[in-house]
JSON list of C-alpha atoms in Angstrom, two decimals:
[
{"chain": "A", "resi": 1, "resn": "UNK", "atom": "CA", "xyz": [-21.17, 0.59, 22.84]},
{"chain": "A", "resi": 2, "resn": "UNK", "atom": "CA", "xyz": [-17.57, -0.17, 23.82]},
{"chain": "A", "resi": 3, "resn": "UNK", "atom": "CA", "xyz": [-18.45, -1.21, 27.38]},
{"chain": "A", "resi": 4, "resn": "UNK", "atom": "CA", "xyz": [-21.25, -3.41, 26.04]},
{"chain": "A", "resi": 5, "resn": "UNK", "atom": "CA", "xyz": [-18.80, -5.11, 23.66]},
{"chain": "A", "resi": 6, "resn": "UNK", "atom": "CA", "xyz": [-16.38, -5.91, 26.47]},
{"chain": "A", "resi": 7, "resn": "UNK", "atom": "CA", "xyz": [-19.23, -7.20, 28.62]},
{"chain": "A", "resi": 8, "resn": "UNK", "atom": "CA", "xyz": [-20.50, -9.33, 25.70]},
{"chain": "A", "resi": 9, "resn": "UNK", "atom": "CA", "xyz": [-17.03, -10.87, 25.39]},
{"chain": "A", "resi": 10, "resn": "UNK", "atom": "CA", "xyz": [-16.99, -11.74, 29.10]},
{"chain": "A", "resi": 11, "resn": "UNK", "atom": "CA", "xyz": [-20.42, -13.34, 28.77]},
{"chain": "A", "resi": 12, "resn": "UNK", "atom": "CA", "xyz": [-19.27, -15.30, 25.70]},
{"chain": "A", "resi": 13, "resn": "UNK", "atom": "CA", "xyz": [-16.31, -16.72, 27.67]},
{"chain": "A", "resi": 14, "resn": "UNK", "atom": "CA", "xyz": [-18.55, -17.72, 30.57]},
{"chain": "A", "resi": 15, "resn": "UNK", "atom": "CA", "xyz": [-21.16, -19.26, 28.23]},
{"chain": "A", "resi": 16, "resn": "UNK", "atom": "CA", "xyz": [-18.50, -21.26, 26.37]},
{"chain": "A", "resi": 17, "resn": "UNK", "atom": "CA", "xyz": [-17.13, -22.60, 29.66]},
{"chain": "A", "resi": 18, "resn": "UNK", "atom": "CA", "xyz": [-20.63, -23.64, 30.74]},
{"chain": "A", "resi": 19, "resn": "UNK", "atom": "CA", "xyz": [-21.39, -25.35, 27.41]},
{"chain": "A", "resi": 20, "resn": "UNK", "atom": "CA", "xyz": [-18.10, -27.18, 26.87]},
{"chain": "A", "resi": 21, "resn": "UNK", "atom": "CA", "xyz": [-16.56, -29.50, 29.45]},
{"chain": "A", "resi": 22, "resn": "UNK", "atom": "CA", "xyz": [-13.30, -29.62, 27.47]},
{"chain": "A", "resi": 23, "resn": "UNK", "atom": "CA", "xyz": [-11.40, -26.37, 28.12]},
{"chain": "A", "resi": 24, "resn": "UNK", "atom": "CA", "xyz": [-9.86, -26.15, 24.64]},
{"chain": "A", "resi": 25, "resn": "UNK", "atom": "CA", "xyz": [-13.26, -26.68, 23.02]},
{"chain": "A", "resi": 26, "resn": "UNK", "atom": "CA", "xyz": [-14.60, -23.91, 25.26]},
{"chain": "A", "resi": 27, "resn": "UNK", "atom": "CA", "xyz": [-11.79, -21.66, 24.02]},
{"chain": "A", "resi": 28, "resn": "UNK", "atom": "CA", "xyz": [-12.67, -22.60, 20.43]},
{"chain": "A", "resi": 29, "resn": "UNK", "atom": "CA", "xyz": [-16.37, -21.87, 21.03]},
{"chain": "A", "resi": 30, "resn": "UNK", "atom": "CA", "xyz": [-15.56, -18.51, 22.64]},
{"chain": "A", "resi": 31, "resn": "UNK", "atom": "CA", "xyz": [-13.23, -17.41, 19.84]},
{"chain": "A", "resi": 32, "resn": "UNK", "atom": "CA", "xyz": [-15.75, -18.33, 17.13]},
{"chain": "A", "resi": 33, "resn": "UNK", "atom": "CA", "xyz": [-18.46, -16.41, 19.04]},
{"chain": "A", "resi": 34, "resn": "UNK", "atom": "CA", "xyz": [-16.14, -13.40, 19.27]},
{"chain": "A", "resi": 35, "resn": "UNK", "atom": "CA", "xyz": [-15.51, -13.57, 15.50]},
{"chain": "A", "resi": 36, "resn": "UNK", "atom": "CA", "xyz": [-19.28, -13.48, 14.99]},
{"chain": "A", "resi": 37, "resn": "UNK", "atom": "CA", "xyz": [-19.44, -10.32, 17.15]},
{"chain": "A", "resi": 38, "resn": "UNK", "atom": "CA", "xyz": [-17.05, -8.60, 14.70]},
{"chain": "A", "resi": 39, "resn": "UNK", "atom": "CA", "xyz": [-15.17, -7.00, 17.57]},
{"chain": "A", "resi": 40, "resn": "UNK", "atom": "CA", "xyz": [-12.30, -5.89, 15.34]},
{"chain": "A", "resi": 41, "resn": "UNK", "atom": "CA", "xyz": [-14.26, -2.79, 14.41]},
{"chain": "A", "resi": 42, "resn": "UNK", "atom": "CA", "xyz": [-15.07, -1.91, 18.04]},
{"chain": "A", "resi": 43, "resn": "UNK", "atom": "CA", "xyz": [-12.11, -2.81, 20.26]},
{"chain": "A", "resi": 44, "resn": "UNK", "atom": "CA", "xyz": [-9.56, -0.47, 18.61]},
{"chain": "A", "resi": 45, "resn": "UNK", "atom": "CA", "xyz": [-11.94, 2.41, 19.34]},
{"chain": "A", "resi": 46, "resn": "UNK", "atom": "CA", "xyz": [-11.56, 1.67, 23.07]},
{"chain": "A", "resi": 47, "resn": "UNK", "atom": "CA", "xyz": [-8.08, 3.19, 23.16]},
{"chain": "A", "resi": 48, "resn": "UNK", "atom": "CA", "xyz": [-8.30, 6.39, 25.14]},
{"chain": "A", "resi": 49, "resn": "UNK", "atom": "CA", "xyz": [-11.56, 5.43, 26.86]},
{"chain": "A", "resi": 50, "resn": "UNK", "atom": "CA", "xyz": [-11.94, 4.57, 30.57]},
{"chain": "A", "resi": 51, "resn": "UNK", "atom": "CA", "xyz": [-13.35, 1.15, 29.62]},
{"chain": "A", "resi": 52, "resn": "UNK", "atom": "CA", "xyz": [-9.91, 0.24, 28.18]},
{"chain": "A", "resi": 53, "resn": "UNK", "atom": "CA", "xyz": [-8.28, 1.09, 31.51]},
{"chain": "A", "resi": 54, "resn": "UNK", "atom": "CA", "xyz": [-10.77, -1.17, 33.30]},
{"chain": "A", "resi": 55, "resn": "UNK", "atom": "CA", "xyz": [-10.18, -3.94, 30.76]},
{"chain": "A", "resi": 56, "resn": "UNK", "atom": "CA", "xyz": [-6.39, -3.71, 31.15]},
{"chain": "A", "resi": 57, "resn": "UNK", "atom": "CA", "xyz": [-6.73, -3.95, 34.94]},
{"chain": "A", "resi": 58, "resn": "UNK", "atom": "CA", "xyz": [-9.10, -6.92, 34.68]},
{"chain": "A", "resi": 59, "resn": "UNK", "atom": "CA", "xyz": [-6.91, -8.85, 32.23]},
{"chain": "A", "resi": 60, "resn": "UNK", "atom": "CA", "xyz": [-4.22, -8.95, 34.92]},
{"chain": "A", "resi": 61, "resn": "UNK", "atom": "CA", "xyz": [-6.77, -10.38, 37.34]},
{"chain": "A", "resi": 62, "resn": "UNK", "atom": "CA", "xyz": [-6.53, -14.19, 37.48]},
{"chain": "A", "resi": 63, "resn": "UNK", "atom": "CA", "xyz": [-10.31, -14.24, 38.02]},
{"chain": "A", "resi": 64, "resn": "UNK", "atom": "CA", "xyz": [-10.87, -12.72, 34.57]},
{"chain": "A", "resi": 65, "resn": "UNK", "atom": "CA", "xyz": [-13.00, -15.29, 32.68]},
{"chain": "A", "resi": 66, "resn": "UNK", "atom": "CA", "xyz": [-10.60, -15.56, 29.73]},
{"chain": "A", "resi": 67, "resn": "UNK", "atom": "CA", "xyz": [-7.59, -15.93, 32.04]},
{"chain": "A", "resi": 68, "resn": "UNK", "atom": "CA", "xyz": [-9.45, -18.65, 33.93]},
{"chain": "A", "resi": 69, "resn": "UNK", "atom": "CA", "xyz": [-10.24, -20.48, 30.70]},
{"chain": "A", "resi": 70, "resn": "UNK", "atom": "CA", "xyz": [-6.65, -20.26, 29.48]},
{"chain": "A", "resi": 71, "resn": "UNK", "atom": "CA", "xyz": [-5.47, -21.50, 32.89]},
{"chain": "A", "resi": 72, "resn": "UNK", "atom": "CA", "xyz": [-7.79, -24.51, 32.59]},
{"chain": "A", "resi": 73, "resn": "UNK", "atom": "CA", "xyz": [-6.45, -25.25, 29.09]},
{"chain": "A", "resi": 74, "resn": "UNK", "atom": "CA", "xyz": [-2.86, -25.04, 30.31]},
{"chain": "A", "resi": 75, "resn": "UNK", "atom": "CA", "xyz": [-3.60, -27.21, 33.35]},
{"chain": "A", "resi": 76, "resn": "UNK", "atom": "CA", "xyz": [-5.12, -29.81, 31.01]},
{"chain": "A", "resi": 77, "resn": "UNK", "atom": "CA", "xyz": [-1.96, -29.68, 28.91]},
{"chain": "A", "resi": 78, "resn": "UNK", "atom": "CA", "xyz": [-3.80, -28.70, 25.71]},
{"chain": "A", "resi": 79, "resn": "UNK", "atom": "CA", "xyz": [-2.65, -25.07, 25.29]},
{"chain": "A", "resi": 80, "resn": "UNK", "atom": "CA", "xyz": [0.82, -23.74, 24.60]},
{"chain": "A", "resi": 81, "resn": "UNK", "atom": "CA", "xyz": [2.23, -22.62, 27.95]},
{"chain": "A", "resi": 82, "resn": "UNK", "atom": "CA", "xyz": [3.44, -19.34, 26.43]},
{"chain": "A", "resi": 83, "resn": "UNK", "atom": "CA", "xyz": [0.04, -18.29, 25.02]},
{"chain": "A", "resi": 84, "resn": "UNK", "atom": "CA", "xyz": [-1.63, -15.40, 26.86]},
{"chain": "A", "resi": 85, "resn": "UNK", "atom": "CA", "xyz": [-5.04, -13.71, 26.81]},
{"chain": "A", "resi": 86, "resn": "UNK", "atom": "CA", "xyz": [-3.70, -10.89, 24.64]},
{"chain": "A", "resi": 87, "resn": "UNK", "atom": "CA", "xyz": [-2.80, -13.41, 21.94]},
{"chain": "A", "resi": 88, "resn": "UNK", "atom": "CA", "xyz": [-6.42, -14.55, 21.84]},
{"chain": "A", "resi": 89, "resn": "UNK", "atom": "CA", "xyz": [-8.01, -11.10, 21.84]},
{"chain": "A", "resi": 90, "resn": "UNK", "atom": "CA", "xyz": [-5.52, -9.62, 19.38]},
{"chain": "A", "resi": 91, "resn": "UNK", "atom": "CA", "xyz": [-6.08, -12.49, 16.92]},
{"chain": "A", "resi": 92, "resn": "UNK", "atom": "CA", "xyz": [-9.84, -12.03, 17.12]},
{"chain": "A", "resi": 93, "resn": "UNK", "atom": "CA", "xyz": [-9.40, -8.32, 16.42]},
{"chain": "A", "resi": 94, "resn": "UNK", "atom": "CA", "xyz": [-7.20, -9.11, 13.42]},
{"chain": "A", "resi": 95, "resn": "UNK", "atom": "CA", "xyz": [-9.62, -11.71, 12.06]},
{"chain": "A", "resi": 96, "resn": "UNK", "atom": "CA", "xyz": [-12.63, -9.45, 12.36]},
{"chain": "A", "resi": 97, "resn": "UNK", "atom": "CA", "xyz": [-11.20, -6.32, 10.75]},
{"chain": "A", "resi": 98, "resn": "UNK", "atom": "CA", "xyz": [-12.49, -5.85, 7.21]},
{"chain": "A", "resi": 99, "resn": "UNK", "atom": "CA", "xyz": [-10.00, -6.50, 4.43]},
{"chain": "A", "resi": 100, "resn": "UNK", "atom": "CA", "xyz": [-9.02, -3.58, 2.21]},
{"chain": "A", "resi": 101, "resn": "UNK", "atom": "CA", "xyz": [-11.92, -2.78, -0.07]},
{"chain": "A", "resi": 102, "resn": "UNK", "atom": "CA", "xyz": [-14.57, -3.56, 2.55]},
{"chain": "A", "resi": 103, "resn": "UNK", "atom": "CA", "xyz": [-16.45, -6.66, 3.55]},
{"chain": "A", "resi": 104, "resn": "UNK", "atom": "CA", "xyz": [-17.37, -9.34, 1.05]},
{"chain": "A", "resi": 105, "resn": "UNK", "atom": "CA", "xyz": [-19.61, -12.40, 1.30]},
{"chain": "A", "resi": 106, "resn": "UNK", "atom": "CA", "xyz": [-16.83, -14.81, 2.23]},
{"chain": "A", "resi": 107, "resn": "UNK", "atom": "CA", "xyz": [-15.25, -12.51, 4.84]},
{"chain": "A", "resi": 108, "resn": "UNK", "atom": "CA", "xyz": [-16.78, -14.09, 7.97]},
{"chain": "A", "resi": 109, "resn": "UNK", "atom": "CA", "xyz": [-16.48, -17.72, 6.77]},
{"chain": "A", "resi": 110, "resn": "UNK", "atom": "CA", "xyz": [-12.84, -16.97, 5.88]},
{"chain": "A", "resi": 111, "resn": "UNK", "atom": "CA", "xyz": [-12.26, -15.53, 9.37]},
{"chain": "A", "resi": 112, "resn": "UNK", "atom": "CA", "xyz": [-13.64, -18.77, 10.90]},
{"chain": "A", "resi": 113, "resn": "UNK", "atom": "CA", "xyz": [-11.36, -20.86, 8.65]},
{"chain": "A", "resi": 114, "resn": "UNK", "atom": "CA", "xyz": [-8.31, -18.80, 9.62]},
{"chain": "A", "resi": 115, "resn": "UNK", "atom": "CA", "xyz": [-9.33, -19.03, 13.28]},
{"chain": "A", "resi": 116, "resn": "UNK", "atom": "CA", "xyz": [-9.25, -22.83, 13.03]},
{"chain": "A", "resi": 117, "resn": "UNK", "atom": "CA", "xyz": [-5.71, -22.64, 11.61]},
{"chain": "A", "resi": 118, "resn": "UNK", "atom": "CA", "xyz": [-4.72, -20.33, 14.47]},
{"chain": "A", "resi": 119, "resn": "UNK", "atom": "CA", "xyz": [-6.33, -22.66, 17.06]},
{"chain": "A", "resi": 120, "resn": "UNK", "atom": "CA", "xyz": [-4.25, -25.50, 15.64]},
{"chain": "A", "resi": 121, "resn": "UNK", "atom": "CA", "xyz": [-1.14, -23.50, 16.49]},
{"chain": "A", "resi": 122, "resn": "UNK", "atom": "CA", "xyz": [-2.34, -22.83, 20.04]},
{"chain": "A", "resi": 123, "resn": "UNK", "atom": "CA", "xyz": [-3.11, -26.48, 20.79]},
{"chain": "A", "resi": 124, "resn": "UNK", "atom": "CA", "xyz": [-0.42, -28.69, 22.26]},
{"chain": "A", "resi": 125, "resn": "UNK", "atom": "CA", "xyz": [-0.43, -31.88, 20.22]},
{"chain": "A", "resi": 126, "resn": "UNK", "atom": "CA", "xyz": [0.54, -35.22, 21.75]},
{"chain": "A", "resi": 127, "resn": "UNK", "atom": "CA", "xyz": [4.10, -36.20, 20.96]},
{"chain": "A", "resi": 128, "resn": "UNK", "atom": "CA", "xyz": [4.98, -32.72, 19.68]},
{"chain": "A", "resi": 129, "resn": "UNK", "atom": "CA", "xyz": [7.90, -32.56, 22.04]},
{"chain": "A", "resi": 130, "resn": "UNK", "atom": "CA", "xyz": [9.25, -29.26, 23.22]},
{"chain": "A", "resi": 131, "resn": "UNK", "atom": "CA", "xyz": [8.10, -26.41, 21.01]},
{"chain": "A", "resi": 132, "resn": "UNK", "atom": "CA", "xyz": [10.08, -23.32, 20.26]},
{"chain": "A", "resi": 133, "resn": "UNK", "atom": "CA", "xyz": [8.97, -20.32, 22.30]},
{"chain": "A", "resi": 134, "resn": "UNK", "atom": "CA", "xyz": [6.71, -17.88, 20.47]},
{"chain": "A", "resi": 135, "resn": "UNK", "atom": "CA", "xyz": [8.55, -14.95, 18.86]},
{"chain": "A", "resi": 136, "resn": "UNK", "atom": "CA", "xyz": [7.68, -11.31, 19.36]},
{"chain": "A", "resi": 137, "resn": "UNK", "atom": "CA", "xyz": [6.34, -9.42, 22.34]},
{"chain": "A", "resi": 138, "resn": "UNK", "atom": "CA", "xyz": [4.08, -10.97, 24.95]},
{"chain": "A", "resi": 139, "resn": "UNK", "atom": "CA", "xyz": [0.71, -9.24, 24.56]},
{"chain": "A", "resi": 140, "resn": "UNK", "atom": "CA", "xyz": [0.04, -8.58, 28.23]},
{"chain": "A", "resi": 141, "resn": "UNK", "atom": "CA", "xyz": [-1.45, -5.63, 30.14]},
{"chain": "A", "resi": 142, "resn": "UNK", "atom": "CA", "xyz": [1.85, -3.69, 30.07]},
{"chain": "A", "resi": 143, "resn": "UNK", "atom": "CA", "xyz": [2.09, -4.10, 26.28]},
{"chain": "A", "resi": 144, "resn": "UNK", "atom": "CA", "xyz": [-1.51, -2.88, 25.84]},
{"chain": "A", "resi": 145, "resn": "UNK", "atom": "CA", "xyz": [-0.74, 0.16, 28.03]},
{"chain": "A", "resi": 146, "resn": "UNK", "atom": "CA", "xyz": [2.28, 1.04, 25.86]},
{"chain": "A", "resi": 147, "resn": "UNK", "atom": "CA", "xyz": [0.21, 0.52, 22.70]},
{"chain": "A", "resi": 148, "resn": "UNK", "atom": "CA", "xyz": [-2.59, 2.68, 24.07]},
{"chain": "A", "resi": 149, "resn": "UNK", "atom": "CA", "xyz": [-0.28, 5.52, 25.05]},
{"chain": "A", "resi": 150, "resn": "UNK", "atom": "CA", "xyz": [1.35, 5.50, 21.62]},
{"chain": "A", "resi": 151, "resn": "UNK", "atom": "CA", "xyz": [-2.00, 5.42, 19.82]},
{"chain": "A", "resi": 152, "resn": "UNK", "atom": "CA", "xyz": [-3.36, 8.28, 21.93]},
{"chain": "A", "resi": 153, "resn": "UNK", "atom": "CA", "xyz": [-0.16, 10.23, 21.18]},
{"chain": "A", "resi": 154, "resn": "UNK", "atom": "CA", "xyz": [-0.54, 9.41, 17.47]},
{"chain": "A", "resi": 155, "resn": "UNK", "atom": "CA", "xyz": [2.62, 7.29, 17.24]},
{"chain": "A", "resi": 156, "resn": "UNK", "atom": "CA", "xyz": [2.92, 3.76, 15.89]},
{"chain": "A", "resi": 157, "resn": "UNK", "atom": "CA", "xyz": [3.56, 1.09, 18.58]},
{"chain": "A", "resi": 158, "resn": "UNK", "atom": "CA", "xyz": [7.02, -0.45, 18.88]},
{"chain": "A", "resi": 159, "resn": "UNK", "atom": "CA", "xyz": [7.84, -3.93, 20.17]},
{"chain": "A", "resi": 160, "resn": "UNK", "atom": "CA", "xyz": [10.11, -2.75, 23.00]}
]
C-alpha cells in the first residue's frame, strides 16, 4: 500500500502539471488532490520501509515531478524561493492526519480551507518586497533521513 501511495502522489503531480498551465495553480491542484488521498495516515508508516529510502533518493533528483513543479513555480516568480518539496509533503501529511477524537464531517473541508491559507503563504505576491527567510529546519532529504533514523530508533526527532 505504501508504494502505491507514493506512486499515486507522483501521478497526481504529473496530472496537475498537464491540466494547469500556470505552475502555481498546478501546485494548488496537486496539493488538494493529495489532501483527498488522506496520505497523512499512510506516509508516516513508510519510515523503516525500503520505499522510504527510494523516495528520499528520488526527492533529491531534480527530475522528481514535485521538484520539477516547484522549480517551474520558482522560475515564474510565484513561489517563495526558500520553499522545498519537503515543506509541501509535510504540510499535506499534517493536514490529512485525523484530529484527536477521530474524523468528523468537516475534517476534509477544513483541511482544504487550511491548505488554501498555507498556499497563500507559499505564493510570492507582487510588491511584497523581500520576505524574511522561513524559520526552522529545511525539510530536505537529509532531514528526512535523520527523522527516519530517530523514529526507527524510537526517539523523537530534533531540529539539528
